[in-house]
């Protein structure tokens, strides 16, 4: 999907935008790098190595996250794409081994960042990761941390309980059900029950009606989703919703080039592998109209 002004315009401001595209890309990657640094993600992951965090560091991270609010939506999505492409495997690895004592601190930071990254349908690098073998268990991991009443994570604003609920709801439909203990969903039965209880407790709070509408909606949807999965005899619910998500993305042969192109996409971008085109003409058009900002090499 294009989010740029067409580059064949004679408007001087558009010509300046063309000239500054490399600068924009550099700013996007620098922003993602700074976020990783503020989140204390190591440049090279070391198993079992917790990050020690304090209030000043948390304040600095929150300031950067809030600083994104007034930015154009395309910049935020480009930044999150860059971050996911470069740092998502490290973030996942850190979540896997964060100590129980540190889950409410550093673990909460990382989950909050993950919840702000956009849905897999929006952030194609998150989608690419959860579809890769390394990311198949991400739904179970996030769900177990959010639903654990003993070490329950705290959300780091601008994230919130609604974003955490949405994160789990989206991931459960993309991660393969076969990794779950009953093969109904990628999240184990006990974790689904814990998530339903967590969300139900939120919905029963006296202050729930004062939550923003989208937060309430995501929390209630999580309750409904966990109940519906538990009521099914197999993974048919998850499979059908995943199929509908794939259709909303246009299917595996949708061309991501020119608007309304109906060509059969057989040629994937050789660099990022997240989009496909019917041919070089559409690929060149997409590159000039925004894909350059979201095209990254990944390790997954």
PDB file of C-alpha atoms in Angstrom:
ATOM      1  CA  UNK A   1       0.000   0.000   0.000  1.00  0.00           C
ATOM      2  CA  UNK A   2       1.399   3.395  -0.943  1.00  0.00           C
ATOM      3  CA  UNK A   3       1.628   6.101   1.660  1.00  0.00           C
ATOM      4  CA  UNK A   4       3.711   8.571  -0.350  1.00  0.00           C
ATOM      5  CA  UNK A   5       2.856  11.347  -2.787  1.00  0.00           C
ATOM      6  CA  UNK A   6       3.331  10.099  -6.360  1.00  0.00           C
ATOM      7  CA  UNK A   7       6.849  10.868  -7.478  1.00  0.00           C
ATOM      8  CA  UNK A   8       5.946  12.021 -10.959  1.00  0.00           C
ATOM      9  CA  UNK A   9       4.476  15.255  -9.558  1.00  0.00           C
ATOM     10  CA  UNK A  10       5.915  18.591 -10.666  1.00  0.00           C
ATOM     11  CA  UNK A  11       5.275  20.071  -7.214  1.00  0.00           C
ATOM     12  CA  UNK A  12       8.602  21.448  -5.840  1.00  0.00           C
ATOM     13  CA  UNK A  13       7.829  20.087  -2.357  1.00  0.00           C
ATOM     14  CA  UNK A  14       7.453  16.618  -3.834  1.00  0.00           C
ATOM     15  CA  UNK A  15      10.812  16.931  -5.613  1.00  0.00           C
ATOM     16  CA  UNK A  16      12.389  17.858  -2.295  1.00  0.00           C
ATOM     17  CA  UNK A  17      10.741  14.804  -0.729  1.00  0.00           C
ATOM     18  CA  UNK A  18      12.333  12.634  -3.404  1.00  0.00           C
ATOM     19  CA  UNK A  19      15.733  14.108  -2.685  1.00  0.00           C
ATOM     20  CA  UNK A  20      15.308  13.609   1.045  1.00  0.00           C
ATOM     21  CA  UNK A  21      14.161   9.983   0.909  1.00  0.00           C
ATOM     22  CA  UNK A  22      17.581   8.705   1.944  1.00  0.00           C
ATOM     23  CA  UNK A  23      17.610  11.133   4.852  1.00  0.00           C
ATOM     24  CA  UNK A  24      14.157   9.953   5.924  1.00  0.00           C
ATOM     25  CA  UNK A  25      15.305   6.346   5.824  1.00  0.00           C
ATOM     26  CA  UNK A  26      18.340   7.216   7.920  1.00  0.00           C
ATOM     27  CA  UNK A  27      16.125   8.973  10.476  1.00  0.00           C
ATOM     28  CA  UNK A  28      13.749   6.023  10.641  1.00  0.00           C
ATOM     29  CA  UNK A  29      16.577   3.561  11.264  1.00  0.00           C
ATOM     30  CA  UNK A  30      18.220   5.879  13.806  1.00  0.00           C
ATOM     31  CA  UNK A  31      14.911   6.197  15.661  1.00  0.00           C
ATOM     32  CA  UNK A  32      14.601   2.405  15.800  1.00  0.00           C
ATOM     33  CA  UNK A  33      18.196   2.083  16.970  1.00  0.00           C
ATOM     34  CA  UNK A  34      17.625   4.627  19.736  1.00  0.00           C
ATOM     35  CA  UNK A  35      14.483   2.781  20.846  1.00  0.00           C
ATOM     36  CA  UNK A  36      16.426  -0.491  21.087  1.00  0.00           C
ATOM     37  CA  UNK A  37      19.094   1.281  23.131  1.00  0.00           C
ATOM     38  CA  UNK A  38      16.542   2.878  25.474  1.00  0.00           C
ATOM     39  CA  UNK A  39      14.816  -0.504  25.886  1.00  0.00           C
ATOM     40  CA  UNK A  40      18.219  -1.942  26.831  1.00  0.00           C
ATOM     41  CA  UNK A  41      18.152  -4.545  24.094  1.00  0.00           C
ATOM     42  CA  UNK A  42      21.698  -5.873  23.762  1.00  0.00           C
ATOM     43  CA  UNK A  43      23.478  -5.533  20.446  1.00  0.00           C
ATOM     44  CA  UNK A  44      24.377  -9.194  20.775  1.00  0.00           C
ATOM     45  CA  UNK A  45      22.008 -11.313  22.829  1.00  0.00           C
ATOM     46  CA  UNK A  46      23.480 -13.169  25.790  1.00  0.00           C
ATOM     47  CA  UNK A  47      21.210 -15.920  27.188  1.00  0.00           C
ATOM     48  CA  UNK A  48      20.097 -15.383  30.754  1.00  0.00           C
ATOM     49  CA  UNK A  49      21.475 -11.842  30.943  1.00  0.00           C
ATOM     50  CA  UNK A  50      18.858  -9.554  32.520  1.00  0.00           C
ATOM     51  CA  UNK A  51      18.985  -5.826  32.010  1.00  0.00           C
ATOM     52  CA  UNK A  52      19.005  -3.775  35.190  1.00  0.00           C
ATOM     53  CA  UNK A  53      16.525  -0.920  34.840  1.00  0.00           C
ATOM     54  CA  UNK A  54      15.650   2.114  36.929  1.00  0.00           C
ATOM     55  CA  UNK A  55      13.016   4.860  36.986  1.00  0.00           C
ATOM     56  CA  UNK A  56      15.136   7.353  35.071  1.00  0.00           C
ATOM     57  CA  UNK A  57      15.677   4.868  32.257  1.00  0.00           C
ATOM     58  CA  UNK A  58      11.977   4.037  32.198  1.00  0.00           C
ATOM     59  CA  UNK A  59      11.142   7.728  31.974  1.00  0.00           C
ATOM     60  CA  UNK A  60      13.513   8.123  29.024  1.00  0.00           C
ATOM     61  CA  UNK A  61      11.918   5.201  27.180  1.00  0.00           C
ATOM     62  CA  UNK A  62       8.396   6.515  27.848  1.00  0.00           C
ATOM     63  CA  UNK A  63       9.407   9.932  26.555  1.00  0.00           C
ATOM     64  CA  UNK A  64      10.585   8.431  23.266  1.00  0.00           C
ATOM     65  CA  UNK A  65       7.430   6.367  22.881  1.00  0.00           C
ATOM     66  CA  UNK A  66       5.223   9.395  23.601  1.00  0.00           C
ATOM     67  CA  UNK A  67       7.300  11.495  21.216  1.00  0.00           C
ATOM     68  CA  UNK A  68       5.997   9.279  18.410  1.00  0.00           C
ATOM     69  CA  UNK A  69       2.355  10.289  19.014  1.00  0.00           C
ATOM     70  CA  UNK A  70       2.375  13.511  16.938  1.00  0.00           C
ATOM     71  CA  UNK A  71       4.464  12.001  14.142  1.00  0.00           C
ATOM     72  CA  UNK A  72       2.775  11.111  10.831  1.00  0.00           C
ATOM     73  CA  UNK A  73       1.306   7.625  10.788  1.00  0.00           C
ATOM     74  CA  UNK A  74       3.540   6.577   7.873  1.00  0.00           C
ATOM     75  CA  UNK A  75       6.648   7.536   9.866  1.00  0.00           C
ATOM     76  CA  UNK A  76       5.511   5.566  12.923  1.00  0.00           C
ATOM     77  CA  UNK A  77       4.769   2.497  10.823  1.00  0.00           C
ATOM     78  CA  UNK A  78       8.056   2.803   8.940  1.00  0.00           C
ATOM     79  CA  UNK A  79       9.903   3.082  12.258  1.00  0.00           C
ATOM     80  CA  UNK A  80       8.154   0.050  13.735  1.00  0.00           C
ATOM     81  CA  UNK A  81       8.901  -1.897  10.548  1.00  0.00           C
ATOM     82  CA  UNK A  82      12.574  -0.997  10.878  1.00  0.00           C
ATOM     83  CA  UNK A  83      12.581  -1.922  14.562  1.00  0.00           C
ATOM     84  CA  UNK A  84      10.862  -5.275  13.985  1.00  0.00           C
ATOM     85  CA  UNK A  85      13.177  -6.162  11.122  1.00  0.00           C
ATOM     86  CA  UNK A  86      16.301  -5.475  13.161  1.00  0.00           C
ATOM     87  CA  UNK A  87      15.432  -6.194  16.778  1.00  0.00           C
ATOM     88  CA  UNK A  88      12.402  -8.492  17.034  1.00  0.00           C
ATOM     89  CA  UNK A  89      14.430 -11.732  17.399  1.00  0.00           C
ATOM     90  CA  UNK A  90      16.515 -10.138  20.171  1.00  0.00           C
ATOM     91  CA  UNK A  91      13.413  -8.827  21.938  1.00  0.00           C
ATOM     92  CA  UNK A  92      11.856 -12.311  21.764  1.00  0.00           C
ATOM     93  CA  UNK A  93      15.017 -13.951  23.108  1.00  0.00           C
ATOM     94  CA  UNK A  94      15.141 -11.500  26.015  1.00  0.00           C
ATOM     95  CA  UNK A  95      11.483 -12.184  26.842  1.00  0.00           C
ATOM     96  CA  UNK A  96      12.173 -15.922  26.847  1.00  0.00           C
ATOM     97  CA  UNK A  97      14.867 -15.701  29.509  1.00  0.00           C
ATOM     98  CA  UNK A  98      13.970 -12.625  31.572  1.00  0.00           C
ATOM     99  CA  UNK A  99      14.027 -13.619  35.230  1.00  0.00           C
ATOM    100  CA  UNK A 100      10.814 -13.889  37.232  1.00  0.00           C
ATOM    101  CA  UNK A 101      12.034 -11.058  39.447  1.00  0.00           C
ATOM    102  CA  UNK A 102      12.488  -8.789  36.448  1.00  0.00           C
ATOM    103  CA  UNK A 103       9.258  -9.560  34.566  1.00  0.00           C
ATOM    104  CA  UNK A 104       7.393  -6.627  36.122  1.00  0.00           C
ATOM    105  CA  UNK A 105      10.189  -4.249  35.133  1.00  0.00           C
ATOM    106  CA  UNK A 106      12.214  -5.053  32.036  1.00  0.00           C
ATOM    107  CA  UNK A 107       9.757  -7.716  30.852  1.00  0.00           C
ATOM    108  CA  UNK A 108       6.955  -5.159  30.985  1.00  0.00           C
ATOM    109  CA  UNK A 109       9.003  -2.758  28.862  1.00  0.00           C
ATOM    110  CA  UNK A 110       9.559  -5.348  26.175  1.00  0.00           C
ATOM    111  CA  UNK A 111       5.947  -6.543  26.081  1.00  0.00           C
ATOM    112  CA  UNK A 112       4.694  -2.962  25.893  1.00  0.00           C
ATOM    113  CA  UNK A 113       6.995  -2.284  22.935  1.00  0.00           C
ATOM    114  CA  UNK A 114       5.787  -5.461  21.248  1.00  0.00           C
ATOM    115  CA  UNK A 115       2.166  -4.362  21.755  1.00  0.00           C
ATOM    116  CA  UNK A 116       2.827  -0.995  20.077  1.00  0.00           C
ATOM    117  CA  UNK A 117       4.433  -2.521  17.001  1.00  0.00           C
ATOM    118  CA  UNK A 118       1.188  -2.853  15.077  1.00  0.00           C
ATOM    119  CA  UNK A 119      -0.720  -6.001  14.207  1.00  0.00           C
ATOM    120  CA  UNK A 120       0.877  -8.646  11.951  1.00  0.00           C
ATOM    121  CA  UNK A 121      -1.417  -7.414   9.182  1.00  0.00           C
ATOM    122  CA  UNK A 122       0.034  -3.904   9.545  1.00  0.00           C
ATOM    123  CA  UNK A 123       3.656  -4.713  10.361  1.00  0.00           C
ATOM    124  CA  UNK A 124       4.762  -7.262   7.799  1.00  0.00           C
ATOM    125  CA  UNK A 125       8.017  -7.929   9.662  1.00  0.00           C
ATOM    126  CA  UNK A 126       6.064  -9.011  12.736  1.00  0.00           C
ATOM    127  CA  UNK A 127       4.018 -11.237  10.413  1.00  0.00           C
ATOM    128  CA  UNK A 128       7.157 -12.624   8.807  1.00  0.00           C
ATOM    129  CA  UNK A 129       8.605 -13.405  12.227  1.00  0.00           C
ATOM    130  CA  UNK A 130       5.570 -15.189  13.712  1.00  0.00           C
ATOM    131  CA  UNK A 131       5.310 -17.291  10.540  1.00  0.00           C
ATOM    132  CA  UNK A 132       8.961 -18.313  10.882  1.00  0.00           C
ATOM    133  CA  UNK A 133       9.882 -21.259  13.149  1.00  0.00           C
ATOM    134  CA  UNK A 134      11.594 -18.893  15.598  1.00  0.00           C
ATOM    135  CA  UNK A 135       8.372 -16.955  16.162  1.00  0.00           C
ATOM    136  CA  UNK A 136       5.860 -19.800  16.434  1.00  0.00           C
ATOM    137  CA  UNK A 137       5.835 -19.690  20.254  1.00  0.00           C
ATOM    138  CA  UNK A 138       5.575 -15.908  20.627  1.00  0.00           C
ATOM    139  CA  UNK A 139       1.815 -16.021  21.345  1.00  0.00           C
ATOM    140  CA  UNK A 140       2.283 -18.518  24.187  1.00  0.00           C
ATOM    141  CA  UNK A 141       5.166 -16.538  25.660  1.00  0.00           C
ATOM    142  CA  UNK A 142       3.320 -13.203  25.609  1.00  0.00           C
ATOM    143  CA  UNK A 143       0.131 -14.818  26.899  1.00  0.00           C
ATOM    144  CA  UNK A 144       1.857 -16.578  29.787  1.00  0.00           C
ATOM    145  CA  UNK A 145       3.547 -13.368  30.934  1.00  0.00           C
ATOM    146  CA  UNK A 146       0.371 -11.273  30.709  1.00  0.00           C
ATOM    147  CA  UNK A 147      -1.844 -13.885  32.359  1.00  0.00           C
ATOM    148  CA  UNK A 148       0.532 -14.859  35.189  1.00  0.00           C
ATOM    149  CA  UNK A 149      -1.064 -13.473  38.362  1.00  0.00           C
ATOM    150  CA  UNK A 150       2.122 -13.932  40.412  1.00  0.00           C
ATOM    151  CA  UNK A 151       4.437 -11.909  38.175  1.00  0.00           C
ATOM    152  CA  UNK A 152       1.837  -9.961  36.223  1.00  0.00           C
ATOM    153  CA  UNK A 153       3.465  -7.476  33.905  1.00  0.00           C
ATOM    154  CA  UNK A 154       2.727  -3.780  33.995  1.00  0.00           C
ATOM    155  CA  UNK A 155       2.036  -1.876  30.825  1.00  0.00           C
ATOM    156  CA  UNK A 156       4.277   1.008  29.879  1.00  0.00           C
ATOM    157  CA  UNK A 157       2.304   3.898  28.428  1.00  0.00           C
ATOM    158  CA  UNK A 158       1.402   4.701  25.710  1.00  0.00           C
ATOM    159  CA  UNK A 159       0.679   0.973  25.755  1.00  0.00           C
ATOM    160  CA  UNK A 160      -2.130  -0.227  27.985  1.00  0.00           C
ATOM    161  CA  UNK A 161      -4.175  -3.309  28.912  1.00  0.00           C
ATOM    162  CA  UNK A 162      -6.117  -2.996  25.676  1.00  0.00           C
ATOM    163  CA  UNK A 163      -2.946  -3.092  23.576  1.00  0.00           C
ATOM    164  CA  UNK A 164      -1.710  -6.130  25.508  1.00  0.00           C
ATOM    165  CA  UNK A 165      -5.063  -7.844  24.964  1.00  0.00           C
ATOM    166  CA  UNK A 166      -4.973  -7.004  21.257  1.00  0.00           C
ATOM    167  CA  UNK A 167      -1.411  -8.316  20.974  1.00  0.00           C
ATOM    168  CA  UNK A 168      -2.378 -11.746  22.290  1.00  0.00           C
ATOM    169  CA  UNK A 169      -5.591 -11.884  20.265  1.00  0.00           C
ATOM    170  CA  UNK A 170      -3.746 -11.116  17.030  1.00  0.00           C
ATOM    171  CA  UNK A 171      -0.824 -13.472  17.706  1.00  0.00           C
ATOM    172  CA  UNK A 172      -3.043 -16.438  18.544  1.00  0.00           C
ATOM    173  CA  UNK A 173      -4.549 -16.299  15.056  1.00  0.00           C
ATOM    174  CA  UNK A 174      -1.192 -16.195  13.260  1.00  0.00           C
ATOM    175  CA  UNK A 175       0.993 -18.584  15.277  1.00  0.00           C
ATOM    176  CA  UNK A 176       0.347 -22.233  14.304  1.00  0.00           C
ATOM    177  CA  UNK A 177      -2.132 -24.068  16.578  1.00  0.00           C
ATOM    178  CA  UNK A 178       0.031 -27.194  16.459  1.00  0.00           C
ATOM    179  CA  UNK A 179       2.471 -25.683  18.980  1.00  0.00           C
ATOM    180  CA  UNK A 180      -0.250 -25.484  21.664  1.00  0.00           C
ATOM    181  CA  UNK A 181      -0.749 -28.318  24.135  1.00  0.00           C
ATOM    182  CA  UNK A 182      -4.229 -29.203  22.802  1.00  0.00           C
ATOM    183  CA  UNK A 183      -3.644 -28.087  19.178  1.00  0.00           C
ATOM    184  CA  UNK A 184      -6.679 -25.789  19.338  1.00  0.00           C
ATOM    185  CA  UNK A 185      -4.450 -22.710  19.354  1.00  0.00           C
ATOM    186  CA  UNK A 186      -0.826 -21.691  19.762  1.00  0.00           C
ATOM    187  CA  UNK A 187      -1.627 -20.692  23.373  1.00  0.00           C
ATOM    188  CA  UNK A 188      -1.883 -23.548  25.891  1.00  0.00           C
ATOM    189  CA  UNK A 189      -5.210 -24.257  27.611  1.00  0.00           C
ATOM    190  CA  UNK A 190      -4.053 -23.122  31.075  1.00  0.00           C
ATOM    191  CA  UNK A 191      -2.686 -19.887  29.606  1.00  0.00           C
ATOM    192  CA  UNK A 192      -5.944 -19.214  27.752  1.00  0.00           C
ATOM    193  CA  UNK A 193      -7.830 -19.652  31.024  1.00  0.00           C
ATOM    194  CA  UNK A 194      -5.445 -17.288  32.813  1.00  0.00           C
ATOM    195  CA  UNK A 195      -5.812 -14.673  30.067  1.00  0.00           C
ATOM    196  CA  UNK A 196      -9.595 -14.926  30.203  1.00  0.00           C
ATOM    197  CA  UNK A 197      -9.472 -14.434  33.969  1.00  0.00           C
ATOM    198  CA  UNK A 198      -7.100 -11.451  33.647  1.00  0.00           C
ATOM    199  CA  UNK A 199      -9.315  -9.759  31.068  1.00  0.00           C
ATOM    200  CA  UNK A 200     -12.490 -10.563  33.021  1.00  0.00           C
ATOM    201  CA  UNK A 201     -11.032  -8.979  36.164  1.00  0.00           C
ATOM    202  CA  UNK A 202     -10.289  -5.842  34.163  1.00  0.00           C
ATOM    203  CA  UNK A 203     -13.807  -5.766  32.703  1.00  0.00           C
ATOM    204  CA  UNK A 204     -15.328  -6.082  36.186  1.00  0.00           C
ATOM    205  CA  UNK A 205     -13.390  -3.142  37.614  1.00  0.00           C
ATOM    206  CA  UNK A 206     -15.490  -0.135  38.608  1.00  0.00           C
ATOM    207  CA  UNK A 207     -13.220   2.046  36.473  1.00  0.00           C
ATOM    208  CA  UNK A 208     -13.580  -0.098  33.335  1.00  0.00           C
ATOM    209  CA  UNK A 209     -16.182   2.226  31.805  1.00  0.00           C
ATOM    210  CA  UNK A 210     -13.657   5.030  32.011  1.00  0.00           C
ATOM    211  CA  UNK A 211     -11.172   3.110  29.886  1.00  0.00           C
ATOM    212  CA  UNK A 212     -10.857   4.420  26.310  1.00  0.00           C
ATOM    213  CA  UNK A 213     -13.347   2.724  24.025  1.00  0.00           C
ATOM    214  CA  UNK A 214     -10.700   0.918  21.977  1.00  0.00           C
ATOM    215  CA  UNK A 215      -9.095  -0.453  25.170  1.00  0.00           C
ATOM    216  CA  UNK A 216     -12.435  -1.828  26.369  1.00  0.00           C
ATOM    217  CA  UNK A 217     -13.123  -3.340  22.967  1.00  0.00           C
ATOM    218  CA  UNK A 218      -9.803  -5.215  22.833  1.00  0.00           C
ATOM    219  CA  UNK A 219     -10.202  -6.542  26.384  1.00  0.00           C
ATOM    220  CA  UNK A 220     -13.719  -7.824  25.704  1.00  0.00           C
ATOM    221  CA  UNK A 221     -12.581  -9.364  22.422  1.00  0.00           C
ATOM    222  CA  UNK A 222      -9.840 -11.270  24.250  1.00  0.00           C
ATOM    223  CA  UNK A 223     -12.410 -12.727  26.650  1.00  0.00           C
ATOM    224  CA  UNK A 224     -14.650 -13.788  23.753  1.00  0.00           C
ATOM    225  CA  UNK A 225     -11.721 -15.224  21.789  1.00  0.00           C
ATOM    226  CA  UNK A 226     -10.382 -17.360  24.644  1.00  0.00           C
ATOM    227  CA  UNK A 227     -13.881 -18.671  25.407  1.00  0.00           C
ATOM    228  CA  UNK A 228     -14.582 -19.445  21.757  1.00  0.00           C
ATOM    229  CA  UNK A 229     -11.308 -21.327  21.299  1.00  0.00           C
ATOM    230  CA  UNK A 230     -11.953 -23.384  24.433  1.00  0.00           C
ATOM    231  CA  UNK A 231     -15.449 -24.288  23.195  1.00  0.00           C
ATOM    232  CA  UNK A 232     -14.169 -25.605  19.872  1.00  0.00           C
ATOM    233  CA  UNK A 233     -13.168 -29.270  19.442  1.00  0.00           C
ATOM    234  CA  UNK A 234     -10.199 -28.394  17.267  1.00  0.00           C
ATOM    235  CA  UNK A 235      -8.342 -25.501  15.611  1.00  0.00           C
ATOM    236  CA  UNK A 236     -11.084 -24.708  13.097  1.00  0.00           C
ATOM    237  CA  UNK A 237     -11.871 -21.298  14.624  1.00  0.00           C
ATOM    238  CA  UNK A 238      -8.247 -20.180  14.557  1.00  0.00           C
ATOM    239  CA  UNK A 239      -7.788 -21.571  11.053  1.00  0.00           C
ATOM    240  CA  UNK A 240     -10.863 -19.785   9.670  1.00  0.00           C
ATOM    241  CA  UNK A 241      -9.938 -16.410  11.145  1.00  0.00           C
ATOM    242  CA  UNK A 242      -6.377 -16.739   9.924  1.00  0.00           C
ATOM    243  CA  UNK A 243      -7.764 -17.468   6.452  1.00  0.00           C
ATOM    244  CA  UNK A 244      -9.881 -14.308   6.651  1.00  0.00           C
ATOM    245  CA  UNK A 245      -6.805 -12.293   7.685  1.00  0.00           C
ATOM    246  CA  UNK A 246      -4.886 -13.643   4.719  1.00  0.00           C
ATOM    247  CA  UNK A 247      -7.732 -12.660   2.411  1.00  0.00           C
ATOM    248  CA  UNK A 248      -7.740  -9.156   3.884  1.00  0.00           C
ATOM    249  CA  UNK A 249      -4.085  -8.908   2.835  1.00  0.00           C
ATOM    250  CA  UNK A 250      -5.097  -9.883  -0.682  1.00  0.00           C
ATOM    251  CA  UNK A 251      -3.921 -13.481  -0.620  1.00  0.00           C
ATOM    252  CA  UNK A 252      -0.509 -14.895  -1.499  1.00  0.00           C
ATOM    253  CA  UNK A 253      -0.629 -13.737  -5.122  1.00  0.00           C
ATOM    254  CA  UNK A 254      -1.713 -10.106  -4.594  1.00  0.00           C
ATOM    255  CA  UNK A 255       0.550  -7.632  -6.333  1.00  0.00           C
ATOM    256  CA  UNK A 256       1.831  -4.958  -3.926  1.00  0.00           C
ATOM    257  CA  UNK A 257       2.660  -2.567  -6.741  1.00  0.00           C
ATOM    258  CA  UNK A 258       0.477  -0.042  -8.511  1.00  0.00           C
ATOM    259  CA  UNK A 259      -2.988   0.651  -7.076  1.00  0.00           C
ATOM    260  CA  UNK A 260      -5.691  -1.671  -8.426  1.00  0.00           C
ATOM    261  CA  UNK A 261      -3.152  -3.883 -10.162  1.00  0.00           C
ATOM    262  CA  UNK A 262      -4.750  -7.261 -10.798  1.00  0.00           C
ATOM    263  CA  UNK A 263      -1.578  -9.005 -11.931  1.00  0.00           C
ATOM    264  CA  UNK A 264      -0.600 -12.338 -10.423  1.00  0.00           C
ATOM    265  CA  UNK A 265       2.308 -11.697  -8.042  1.00  0.00           C
ATOM    266  CA  UNK A 266       4.958 -14.359  -8.408  1.00  0.00           C
ATOM    267  CA  UNK A 267       8.066 -12.264  -7.740  1.00  0.00           C
ATOM    268  CA  UNK A 268       8.896 -11.493  -4.098  1.00  0.00           C
ATOM    269  CA  UNK A 269      11.130  -8.627  -3.077  1.00  0.00           C
ATOM    270  CA  UNK A 270      14.564 -10.215  -2.956  1.00  0.00           C
ATOM    271  CA  UNK A 271      15.713  -8.062  -0.030  1.00  0.00           C
ATOM    272  CA  UNK A 272      12.920  -8.170   2.553  1.00  0.00           C
ATOM    273  CA  UNK A 273      10.724 -11.039   1.284  1.00  0.00           C
ATOM    274  CA  UNK A 274       7.621  -9.332   2.748  1.00  0.00           C
ATOM    275  CA  UNK A 275       5.880  -8.227  -0.461  1.00  0.00           C
ATOM    276  CA  UNK A 276       5.411  -9.596  -3.972  1.00  0.00           C
ATOM    277  CA  UNK A 277       4.877  -8.118  -7.424  1.00  0.00           C
ATOM    278  CA  UNK A 278       3.547  -9.139 -10.792  1.00  0.00           C
ATOM    279  CA  UNK A 279       6.671  -7.807 -12.493  1.00  0.00           C
ATOM    280  CA  UNK A 280       9.489  -5.279 -12.495  1.00  0.00           C
ATOM    281  CA  UNK A 281       7.260  -2.373 -13.521  1.00  0.00           C
ATOM    282  CA  UNK A 282       5.140  -2.677 -10.365  1.00  0.00           C
ATOM    283  CA  UNK A 283       8.198  -3.364  -8.245  1.00  0.00           C
ATOM    284  CA  UNK A 284       9.910  -0.185  -9.432  1.00  0.00           C
ATOM    285  CA  UNK A 285       6.732   1.803  -8.837  1.00  0.00           C
ATOM    286  CA  UNK A 286       6.422   0.459  -5.278  1.00  0.00           C
ATOM    287  CA  UNK A 287      10.061   1.219  -4.502  1.00  0.00           C
ATOM    288  CA  UNK A 288       9.610   4.873  -5.487  1.00  0.00           C
ATOM    289  CA  UNK A 289       6.292   5.151  -3.675  1.00  0.00           C
ATOM    290  CA  UNK A 290       7.191   3.962  -0.204  1.00  0.00           C
ATOM    291  CA  UNK A 291       8.554   0.434  -0.137  1.00  0.00           C
ATOM    292  CA  UNK A 292      12.106   1.784   0.073  1.00  0.00           C
ATOM    293  CA  UNK A 293      11.283   2.970   3.610  1.00  0.00           C
ATOM    294  CA  UNK A 294      10.107  -0.467   4.678  1.00  0.00           C
ATOM    295  CA  UNK A 295      12.558  -2.732   2.912  1.00  0.00           C
ATOM    296  CA  UNK A 296      15.022  -4.355   5.320  1.00  0.00           C
ATOM    297  CA  UNK A 297      17.147  -7.473   5.403  1.00  0.00           C
ATOM    298  CA  UNK A 298      16.243  -9.773   8.314  1.00  0.00           C
ATOM    299  CA  UNK A 299      17.876 -12.721  10.026  1.00  0.00           C
ATOM    300  CA  UNK A 300      14.587 -14.631  10.001  1.00  0.00           C
TER     301      UNK A 300
END
